[in-house]
């Protein structure tokens, strides 16, 4: 699913065997309640100040990132599970504590994004 500056709402949706499960770009808000993103290359990728509201979502068995949260994206989550991906979560270091309980059994559970250089 490619979301360009839009706000999809998904309930009990399974995304299987895709290159990119969901790609959020250009802002907007994703509301995803229940389901899983699995067995693709990457699970959920967030860019460009998008907002994510995730409940009871499993992201698992992806060959690359399970979850990529770029600087500027915001996250509200409850019951998020990120398991058995190559990289569980790629996000700003400030999110590490949030994902400590969500991400497990990935090759690398959490990989911090490089710090932004402000000039």
PDB file of N, CA, C and O in Angstrom, residues 50-119:
ATOM      1  N   UNK A  50       4.590  11.852   8.584  1.00  0.00           N
ATOM      2  CA  UNK A  50       3.341  11.088   8.678  1.00  0.00           C
ATOM      3  C   UNK A  50       3.097  10.710  10.136  1.00  0.00           C
ATOM      4  O   UNK A  50       4.014  10.655  10.946  1.00  0.00           O
ATOM      5  N   UNK A  51       1.859  10.413  10.445  1.00  0.00           N
ATOM      6  CA  UNK A  51       1.454   9.990  11.782  1.00  0.00           C
ATOM      7  C   UNK A  51       0.912   8.571  11.695  1.00  0.00           C
ATOM      8  O   UNK A  51       0.147   8.252  10.788  1.00  0.00           O
ATOM      9  N   UNK A  52       1.329   7.731  12.638  1.00  0.00           N
ATOM     10  CA  UNK A  52       0.880   6.349  12.666  1.00  0.00           C
ATOM     11  C   UNK A  52       0.134   6.076  13.964  1.00  0.00           C
ATOM     12  O   UNK A  52       0.619   6.399  15.050  1.00  0.00           O
ATOM     13  N   UNK A  53      -1.019   5.465  13.844  1.00  0.00           N
ATOM     14  CA  UNK A  53      -1.775   4.986  14.994  1.00  0.00           C
ATOM     15  C   UNK A  53      -1.969   3.486  14.771  1.00  0.00           C
ATOM     16  O   UNK A  53      -2.743   3.071  13.910  1.00  0.00           O
ATOM     17  N   UNK A  54      -1.242   2.680  15.537  1.00  0.00           N
ATOM     18  CA  UNK A  54      -1.196   1.235  15.319  1.00  0.00           C
ATOM     19  C   UNK A  54      -1.705   0.509  16.557  1.00  0.00           C
ATOM     20  O   UNK A  54      -1.235   0.765  17.667  1.00  0.00           O
ATOM     21  N   UNK A  55      -2.643  -0.413  16.361  1.00  0.00           N
ATOM     22  CA  UNK A  55      -3.173  -1.208  17.462  1.00  0.00           C
ATOM     23  C   UNK A  55      -3.215  -2.681  17.060  1.00  0.00           C
ATOM     24  O   UNK A  55      -3.718  -3.017  15.993  1.00  0.00           O
ATOM     25  N   UNK A  56      -2.695  -3.526  17.926  1.00  0.00           N
ATOM     26  CA  UNK A  56      -2.732  -4.980  17.733  1.00  0.00           C
ATOM     27  C   UNK A  56      -2.243  -5.375  16.345  1.00  0.00           C
ATOM     28  O   UNK A  56      -2.894  -6.110  15.614  1.00  0.00           O
ATOM     29  N   UNK A  57      -1.080  -4.861  15.984  1.00  0.00           N
ATOM     30  CA  UNK A  57      -0.480  -5.119  14.678  1.00  0.00           C
ATOM     31  C   UNK A  57       0.784  -5.949  14.861  1.00  0.00           C
ATOM     32  O   UNK A  57       1.592  -5.664  15.743  1.00  0.00           O
ATOM     33  N   UNK A  58       0.950  -6.979  14.014  1.00  0.00           N
ATOM     34  CA  UNK A  58       2.164  -7.789  14.004  1.00  0.00           C
ATOM     35  C   UNK A  58       2.904  -7.542  12.701  1.00  0.00           C
ATOM     36  O   UNK A  58       2.312  -7.608  11.619  1.00  0.00           O
ATOM     37  N   UNK A  59       4.196  -7.260  12.823  1.00  0.00           N
ATOM     38  CA  UNK A  59       5.065  -7.090  11.656  1.00  0.00           C
ATOM     39  C   UNK A  59       6.135  -8.161  11.795  1.00  0.00           C
ATOM     40  O   UNK A  59       6.953  -8.111  12.706  1.00  0.00           O
ATOM     41  N   UNK A  60       6.102  -9.162  10.903  1.00  0.00           N
ATOM     42  CA  UNK A  60       6.999 -10.292  11.100  1.00  0.00           C
ATOM     43  C   UNK A  60       7.462 -10.936   9.800  1.00  0.00           C
ATOM     44  O   UNK A  60       6.819 -10.819   8.763  1.00  0.00           O
ATOM     45  N   UNK A  61       8.620 -11.595   9.918  1.00  0.00           N
ATOM     46  CA  UNK A  61       9.179 -12.423   8.848  1.00  0.00           C
ATOM     47  C   UNK A  61       9.481 -11.653   7.566  1.00  0.00           C
ATOM     48  O   UNK A  61       9.362 -12.200   6.466  1.00  0.00           O
ATOM     49  N   UNK A  62       9.888 -10.380   7.678  1.00  0.00           N
ATOM     50  CA  UNK A  62      10.286  -9.606   6.509  1.00  0.00           C
ATOM     51  C   UNK A  62      11.798  -9.713   6.306  1.00  0.00           C
ATOM     52  O   UNK A  62      12.554  -9.778   7.273  1.00  0.00           O
ATOM     53  N   UNK A  63      12.231  -9.711   5.061  1.00  0.00           N
ATOM     54  CA  UNK A  63      13.634  -9.927   4.735  1.00  0.00           C
ATOM     55  C   UNK A  63      14.528  -8.753   5.119  1.00  0.00           C
ATOM     56  O   UNK A  63      15.720  -8.932   5.333  1.00  0.00           O
ATOM     57  N   UNK A  64      13.976  -7.554   5.161  1.00  0.00           N
ATOM     58  CA  UNK A  64      14.748  -6.369   5.521  1.00  0.00           C
ATOM     59  C   UNK A  64      14.160  -5.762   6.799  1.00  0.00           C
ATOM     60  O   UNK A  64      14.033  -6.471   7.780  1.00  0.00           O
ATOM     61  N   UNK A  65      13.782  -4.479   6.752  1.00  0.00           N
ATOM     62  CA  UNK A  65      13.217  -3.836   7.937  1.00  0.00           C
ATOM     63  C   UNK A  65      11.791  -4.304   8.178  1.00  0.00           C
ATOM     64  O   UNK A  65      10.992  -4.376   7.260  1.00  0.00           O
ATOM     65  N   UNK A  66      11.489  -4.542   9.424  1.00  0.00           N
ATOM     66  CA  UNK A  66      10.093  -4.737   9.771  1.00  0.00           C
ATOM     67  C   UNK A  66       9.399  -3.388   9.830  1.00  0.00           C
ATOM     68  O   UNK A  66       8.349  -3.185   9.246  1.00  0.00           O
ATOM     69  N   UNK A  67      10.043  -2.416  10.507  1.00  0.00           N
ATOM     70  CA  UNK A  67       9.433  -1.113  10.737  1.00  0.00           C
ATOM     71  C   UNK A  67      10.501  -0.041  10.615  1.00  0.00           C
ATOM     72  O   UNK A  67      11.538  -0.114  11.268  1.00  0.00           O
ATOM     73  N   UNK A  68      10.263   0.954   9.761  1.00  0.00           N
ATOM     74  CA  UNK A  68      11.184   2.076   9.568  1.00  0.00           C
ATOM     75  C   UNK A  68      10.421   3.351   9.886  1.00  0.00           C
ATOM     76  O   UNK A  68       9.418   3.654   9.244  1.00  0.00           O
ATOM     77  N   UNK A  69      10.889   4.083  10.874  1.00  0.00           N
ATOM     78  CA  UNK A  69      10.239   5.305  11.330  1.00  0.00           C
ATOM     79  C   UNK A  69      11.227   6.457  11.167  1.00  0.00           C
ATOM     80  O   UNK A  69      12.118   6.637  11.994  1.00  0.00           O
ATOM     81  N   UNK A  70      11.088   7.221  10.075  1.00  0.00           N
ATOM     82  CA  UNK A  70      12.010   8.314   9.796  1.00  0.00           C
ATOM     83  C   UNK A  70      11.815   9.458  10.786  1.00  0.00           C
ATOM     84  O   UNK A  70      10.755   9.600  11.396  1.00  0.00           O
ATOM     85  N   UNK A  71      12.861  10.265  10.929  1.00  0.00           N
ATOM     86  CA  UNK A  71      12.754  11.461  11.755  1.00  0.00           C
ATOM     87  C   UNK A  71      11.593  12.308  11.239  1.00  0.00           C
ATOM     88  O   UNK A  71      11.419  12.474  10.042  1.00  0.00           O
ATOM     89  N   UNK A  72      10.783  12.797  12.128  1.00  0.00           N
ATOM     90  CA  UNK A  72       9.632  13.608  11.746  1.00  0.00           C
ATOM     91  C   UNK A  72       8.322  12.852  11.786  1.00  0.00           C
ATOM     92  O   UNK A  72       7.258  13.453  11.871  1.00  0.00           O
ATOM     93  N   UNK A  73       8.358  11.531  11.707  1.00  0.00           N
ATOM     94  CA  UNK A  73       7.132  10.741  11.825  1.00  0.00           C
ATOM     95  C   UNK A  73       6.759  10.631  13.300  1.00  0.00           C
ATOM     96  O   UNK A  73       7.620  10.663  14.163  1.00  0.00           O
ATOM     97  N   UNK A  74       5.475  10.474  13.562  1.00  0.00           N
ATOM     98  CA  UNK A  74       5.052  10.289  14.947  1.00  0.00           C
ATOM     99  C   UNK A  74       4.288   8.973  15.069  1.00  0.00           C
ATOM    100  O   UNK A  74       3.698   8.489  14.104  1.00  0.00           O
ATOM    101  N   UNK A  75       4.320   8.417  16.265  1.00  0.00           N
ATOM    102  CA  UNK A  75       3.778   7.084  16.493  1.00  0.00           C
ATOM    103  C   UNK A  75       2.947   7.034  17.766  1.00  0.00           C
ATOM    104  O   UNK A  75       3.378   7.495  18.819  1.00  0.00           O
ATOM    105  N   UNK A  76       1.768   6.444  17.639  1.00  0.00           N
ATOM    106  CA  UNK A  76       0.958   6.020  18.777  1.00  0.00           C
ATOM    107  C   UNK A  76       0.759   4.526  18.557  1.00  0.00           C
ATOM    108  O   UNK A  76       0.356   4.111  17.466  1.00  0.00           O
ATOM    109  N   UNK A  77       1.052   3.727  19.577  1.00  0.00           N
ATOM    110  CA  UNK A  77       0.923   2.283  19.385  1.00  0.00           C
ATOM    111  C   UNK A  77       0.448   1.602  20.642  1.00  0.00           C
ATOM    112  O   UNK A  77       0.715   2.046  21.739  1.00  0.00           O
ATOM    113  N   UNK A  78      -0.266   0.501  20.403  1.00  0.00           N
ATOM    114  CA  UNK A  78      -0.703  -0.365  21.490  1.00  0.00           C
ATOM    115  C   UNK A  78      -0.747  -1.778  20.930  1.00  0.00           C
ATOM    116  O   UNK A  78      -1.393  -2.040  19.916  1.00  0.00           O
ATOM    117  N   UNK A  79      -0.016  -2.678  21.559  1.00  0.00           N
ATOM    118  CA  UNK A  79      -0.024  -4.067  21.122  1.00  0.00           C
ATOM    119  C   UNK A  79       0.727  -4.301  19.827  1.00  0.00           C
ATOM    120  O   UNK A  79       0.391  -5.208  19.066  1.00  0.00           O
ATOM    121  N   UNK A  80       1.757  -3.507  19.556  1.00  0.00           N
ATOM    122  CA  UNK A  80       2.574  -3.671  18.352  1.00  0.00           C
ATOM    123  C   UNK A  80       3.635  -4.737  18.605  1.00  0.00           C
ATOM    124  O   UNK A  80       4.334  -4.695  19.611  1.00  0.00           O
ATOM    125  N   UNK A  81       3.736  -5.713  17.698  1.00  0.00           N
ATOM    126  CA  UNK A  81       4.739  -6.773  17.796  1.00  0.00           C
ATOM    127  C   UNK A  81       5.566  -6.794  16.517  1.00  0.00           C
ATOM    128  O   UNK A  81       5.009  -6.843  15.420  1.00  0.00           O
ATOM    129  N   UNK A  82       6.897  -6.757  16.676  1.00  0.00           N
ATOM    130  CA  UNK A  82       7.820  -6.727  15.546  1.00  0.00           C
ATOM    131  C   UNK A  82       8.791  -7.890  15.751  1.00  0.00           C
ATOM    132  O   UNK A  82       9.687  -7.814  16.592  1.00  0.00           O
ATOM    133  N   UNK A  83       8.589  -8.981  15.006  1.00  0.00           N
ATOM    134  CA  UNK A  83       9.328 -10.215  15.265  1.00  0.00           C
ATOM    135  C   UNK A  83       9.860 -10.853  13.985  1.00  0.00           C
ATOM    136  O   UNK A  83       9.221 -10.807  12.939  1.00  0.00           O
ATOM    137  N   UNK A  84      11.027 -11.491  14.124  1.00  0.00           N
ATOM    138  CA  UNK A  84      11.622 -12.355  13.097  1.00  0.00           C
ATOM    139  C   UNK A  84      11.878 -11.646  11.767  1.00  0.00           C
ATOM    140  O   UNK A  84      11.813 -12.254  10.708  1.00  0.00           O
ATOM    141  N   UNK A  85      12.183 -10.348  11.816  1.00  0.00           N
ATOM    142  CA  UNK A  85      12.614  -9.606  10.639  1.00  0.00           C
ATOM    143  C   UNK A  85      14.137  -9.539  10.665  1.00  0.00           C
ATOM    144  O   UNK A  85      14.766  -9.830  11.679  1.00  0.00           O
ATOM    145  N   UNK A  86      14.757  -9.124   9.569  1.00  0.00           N
ATOM    146  CA  UNK A  86      16.196  -8.922   9.602  1.00  0.00           C
ATOM    147  C   UNK A  86      16.510  -7.769  10.564  1.00  0.00           C
ATOM    148  O   UNK A  86      17.190  -7.957  11.558  1.00  0.00           O
ATOM    149  N   UNK A  87      15.986  -6.584  10.281  1.00  0.00           N
ATOM    150  CA  UNK A  87      16.071  -5.448  11.201  1.00  0.00           C
ATOM    151  C   UNK A  87      14.678  -5.232  11.759  1.00  0.00           C
ATOM    152  O   UNK A  87      13.751  -4.957  11.000  1.00  0.00           O
ATOM    153  N   UNK A  88      14.526  -5.346  13.039  1.00  0.00           N
ATOM    154  CA  UNK A  88      13.200  -5.172  13.622  1.00  0.00           C
ATOM    155  C   UNK A  88      12.684  -3.762  13.405  1.00  0.00           C
ATOM    156  O   UNK A  88      11.718  -3.538  12.696  1.00  0.00           O
ATOM    157  N   UNK A  89      13.367  -2.790  14.022  1.00  0.00           N
ATOM    158  CA  UNK A  89      12.960  -1.393  13.927  1.00  0.00           C
ATOM    159  C   UNK A  89      14.162  -0.528  13.619  1.00  0.00           C
ATOM    160  O   UNK A  89      15.213  -0.676  14.234  1.00  0.00           O
ATOM    161  N   UNK A  90      13.969   0.399  12.683  1.00  0.00           N
ATOM    162  CA  UNK A  90      14.951   1.446  12.409  1.00  0.00           C
ATOM    163  C   UNK A  90      14.253   2.755  12.746  1.00  0.00           C
ATOM    164  O   UNK A  90      13.216   3.079  12.157  1.00  0.00           O
ATOM    165  N   UNK A  91      14.792   3.476  13.730  1.00  0.00           N
ATOM    166  CA  UNK A  91      14.133   4.703  14.197  1.00  0.00           C
ATOM    167  C   UNK A  91      15.129   5.562  14.964  1.00  0.00           C
ATOM    168  O   UNK A  91      16.238   5.119  15.280  1.00  0.00           O
ATOM    169  N   UNK A  92      14.706   6.760  15.307  1.00  0.00           N
ATOM    170  CA  UNK A  92      15.493   7.665  16.119  1.00  0.00           C
ATOM    171  C   UNK A  92      15.759   7.018  17.474  1.00  0.00           C
ATOM    172  O   UNK A  92      14.895   6.326  18.019  1.00  0.00           O
ATOM    173  N   UNK A  93      16.929   7.287  18.016  1.00  0.00           N
ATOM    174  CA  UNK A  93      17.336   6.713  19.306  1.00  0.00           C
ATOM    175  C   UNK A  93      16.296   6.955  20.402  1.00  0.00           C
ATOM    176  O   UNK A  93      16.108   6.121  21.285  1.00  0.00           O
ATOM    177  N   UNK A  94      15.579   8.055  20.341  1.00  0.00           N
ATOM    178  CA  UNK A  94      14.588   8.369  21.374  1.00  0.00           C
ATOM    179  C   UNK A  94      13.443   7.357  21.432  1.00  0.00           C
ATOM    180  O   UNK A  94      12.734   7.277  22.427  1.00  0.00           O
ATOM    181  N   UNK A  95      13.269   6.571  20.376  1.00  0.00           N
ATOM    182  CA  UNK A  95      12.211   5.555  20.351  1.00  0.00           C
ATOM    183  C   UNK A  95      12.658   4.199  20.912  1.00  0.00           C
ATOM    184  O   UNK A  95      11.853   3.285  21.026  1.00  0.00           O
ATOM    185  N   UNK A  96      13.923   4.061  21.245  1.00  0.00           N
ATOM    186  CA  UNK A  96      14.447   2.753  21.677  1.00  0.00           C
ATOM    187  C   UNK A  96      13.635   2.154  22.821  1.00  0.00           C
ATOM    188  O   UNK A  96      13.297   0.970  22.800  1.00  0.00           O
ATOM    189  N   UNK A  97      13.287   2.938  23.812  1.00  0.00           N
ATOM    190  CA  UNK A  97      12.552   2.384  24.961  1.00  0.00           C
ATOM    191  C   UNK A  97      11.150   1.911  24.568  1.00  0.00           C
ATOM    192  O   UNK A  97      10.667   0.928  25.107  1.00  0.00           O
ATOM    193  N   UNK A  98      10.518   2.594  23.631  1.00  0.00           N
ATOM    194  CA  UNK A  98       9.192   2.171  23.177  1.00  0.00           C
ATOM    195  C   UNK A  98       9.268   0.790  22.533  1.00  0.00           C
ATOM    196  O   UNK A  98       8.420  -0.067  22.765  1.00  0.00           O
ATOM    197  N   UNK A  99      10.296   0.576  21.729  1.00  0.00           N
ATOM    198  CA  UNK A  99      10.401  -0.677  20.988  1.00  0.00           C
ATOM    199  C   UNK A  99      11.074  -1.794  21.779  1.00  0.00           C
ATOM    200  O   UNK A  99      11.142  -2.923  21.309  1.00  0.00           O
ATOM    201  N   UNK A 100      11.538  -1.498  22.975  1.00  0.00           N
ATOM    202  CA  UNK A 100      12.185  -2.535  23.784  1.00  0.00           C
ATOM    203  C   UNK A 100      11.246  -3.698  24.059  1.00  0.00           C
ATOM    204  O   UNK A 100      11.654  -4.850  24.069  1.00  0.00           O
ATOM    205  N   UNK A 101       9.969  -3.419  24.254  1.00  0.00           N
ATOM    206  CA  UNK A 101       9.013  -4.493  24.518  1.00  0.00           C
ATOM    207  C   UNK A 101       8.300  -4.962  23.250  1.00  0.00           C
ATOM    208  O   UNK A 101       7.697  -6.028  23.251  1.00  0.00           O
ATOM    209  N   UNK A 102       8.354  -4.193  22.178  1.00  0.00           N
ATOM    210  CA  UNK A 102       7.640  -4.552  20.947  1.00  0.00           C
ATOM    211  C   UNK A 102       8.460  -5.423  20.010  1.00  0.00           C
ATOM    212  O   UNK A 102       7.917  -6.244  19.288  1.00  0.00           O
ATOM    213  N   UNK A 103       9.768  -5.222  19.983  1.00  0.00           N
ATOM    214  CA  UNK A 103      10.618  -5.907  19.004  1.00  0.00           C
ATOM    215  C   UNK A 103      11.429  -7.015  19.677  1.00  0.00           C
ATOM    216  O   UNK A 103      12.135  -6.774  20.650  1.00  0.00           O
ATOM    217  N   UNK A 104      11.328  -8.230  19.133  1.00  0.00           N
ATOM    218  CA  UNK A 104      12.084  -9.363  19.673  1.00  0.00           C
ATOM    219  C   UNK A 104      12.296 -10.399  18.581  1.00  0.00           C
ATOM    220  O   UNK A 104      11.535 -10.472  17.618  1.00  0.00           O
ATOM    221  N   UNK A 105      13.351 -11.163  18.732  1.00  0.00           N
ATOM    222  CA  UNK A 105      13.666 -12.277  17.831  1.00  0.00           C
ATOM    223  C   UNK A 105      13.952 -11.835  16.398  1.00  0.00           C
ATOM    224  O   UNK A 105      13.774 -12.603  15.456  1.00  0.00           O
ATOM    225  N   UNK A 106      14.364 -10.574  16.217  1.00  0.00           N
ATOM    226  CA  UNK A 106      14.853 -10.101  14.926  1.00  0.00           C
ATOM    227  C   UNK A 106      16.360 -10.307  14.913  1.00  0.00           C
ATOM    228  O   UNK A 106      16.976 -10.430  15.971  1.00  0.00           O
ATOM    229  N   UNK A 107      16.976 -10.311  13.741  1.00  0.00           N
ATOM    230  CA  UNK A 107      18.443 -10.406  13.713  1.00  0.00           C
ATOM    231  C   UNK A 107      19.028  -9.230  14.498  1.00  0.00           C
ATOM    232  O   UNK A 107      19.905  -9.400  15.336  1.00  0.00           O
ATOM    233  N   UNK A 108      18.519  -8.029  14.232  1.00  0.00           N
ATOM    234  CA  UNK A 108      18.831  -6.848  15.022  1.00  0.00           C
ATOM    235  C   UNK A 108      17.485  -6.246  15.423  1.00  0.00           C
ATOM    236  O   UNK A 108      16.690  -5.884  14.557  1.00  0.00           O
ATOM    237  N   UNK A 109      17.220  -6.164  16.721  1.00  0.00           N
ATOM    238  CA  UNK A 109      15.918  -5.675  17.166  1.00  0.00           C
ATOM    239  C   UNK A 109      15.732  -4.177  16.927  1.00  0.00           C
ATOM    240  O   UNK A 109      14.656  -3.736  16.535  1.00  0.00           O
ATOM    241  N   UNK A 110      16.780  -3.370  17.181  1.00  0.00           N
ATOM    242  CA  UNK A 110      16.657  -1.922  17.034  1.00  0.00           C
ATOM    243  C   UNK A 110      17.939  -1.365  16.431  1.00  0.00           C
ATOM    244  O   UNK A 110      19.023  -1.617  16.936  1.00  0.00           O
ATOM    245  N   UNK A 111      17.790  -0.596  15.354  1.00  0.00           N
ATOM    246  CA  UNK A 111      18.931   0.088  14.753  1.00  0.00           C
ATOM    247  C   UNK A 111      18.614   1.577  14.727  1.00  0.00           C
ATOM    248  O   UNK A 111      17.638   2.001  14.100  1.00  0.00           O
ATOM    249  N   UNK A 112      19.441   2.399  15.420  1.00  0.00           N
ATOM    250  CA  UNK A 112      19.148   3.836  15.452  1.00  0.00           C
ATOM    251  C   UNK A 112      19.493   4.510  14.124  1.00  0.00           C
ATOM    252  O   UNK A 112      20.440   4.140  13.446  1.00  0.00           O
ATOM    253  N   UNK A 113      18.677   5.496  13.780  1.00  0.00           N
ATOM    254  CA  UNK A 113      18.972   6.333  12.620  1.00  0.00           C
ATOM    255  C   UNK A 113      20.147   7.239  12.964  1.00  0.00           C
ATOM    256  O   UNK A 113      20.329   7.601  14.136  1.00  0.00           O
ATOM    257  N   UNK A 114      20.908   7.644  11.963  1.00  0.00           N
ATOM    258  CA  UNK A 114      21.986   8.628  12.246  1.00  0.00           C
ATOM    259  C   UNK A 114      21.379   9.936  12.746  1.00  0.00           C
ATOM    260  O   UNK A 114      20.270  10.309  12.355  1.00  0.00           O
ATOM    261  N   UNK A 115      22.092  10.601  13.621  1.00  0.00           N
ATOM    262  CA  UNK A 115      21.636  11.893  14.139  1.00  0.00           C
ATOM    263  C   UNK A 115      21.571  12.908  13.007  1.00  0.00           C
ATOM    264  O   UNK A 115      22.418  12.926  12.131  1.00  0.00           O
ATOM    265  N   UNK A 116      20.527  13.742  13.027  1.00  0.00           N
ATOM    266  CA  UNK A 116      20.401  14.804  12.033  1.00  0.00           C
ATOM    267  C   UNK A 116      21.393  15.913  12.325  1.00  0.00           C
ATOM    268  O   UNK A 116      21.589  16.292  13.476  1.00  0.00           O
ATOM    269  N   UNK A 117      21.994  16.432  11.280  1.00  0.00           N
ATOM    270  CA  UNK A 117      22.925  17.549  11.423  1.00  0.00           C
ATOM    271  C   UNK A 117      22.148  18.831  11.153  1.00  0.00           C
ATOM    272  O   UNK A 117      21.582  19.010  10.077  1.00  0.00           O
ATOM    273  N   UNK A 118      22.092  19.724  12.132  1.00  0.00           N
ATOM    274  CA  UNK A 118      21.384  20.991  11.989  1.00  0.00           C
ATOM    275  C   UNK A 118      22.414  22.080  11.757  1.00  0.00           C
ATOM    276  O   UNK A 118      23.343  22.237  12.545  1.00  0.00           O
ATOM    277  N   UNK A 119      22.244  22.812  10.674  1.00  0.00           N
ATOM    278  CA  UNK A 119      23.219  23.875  10.352  1.00  0.00           C
ATOM    279  C   UNK A 119      22.593  25.233  10.454  1.00  0.00           C
ATOM    280  O   UNK A 119      21.468  25.445  10.278  1.00  0.00           O
TER     281      UNK A 119
END
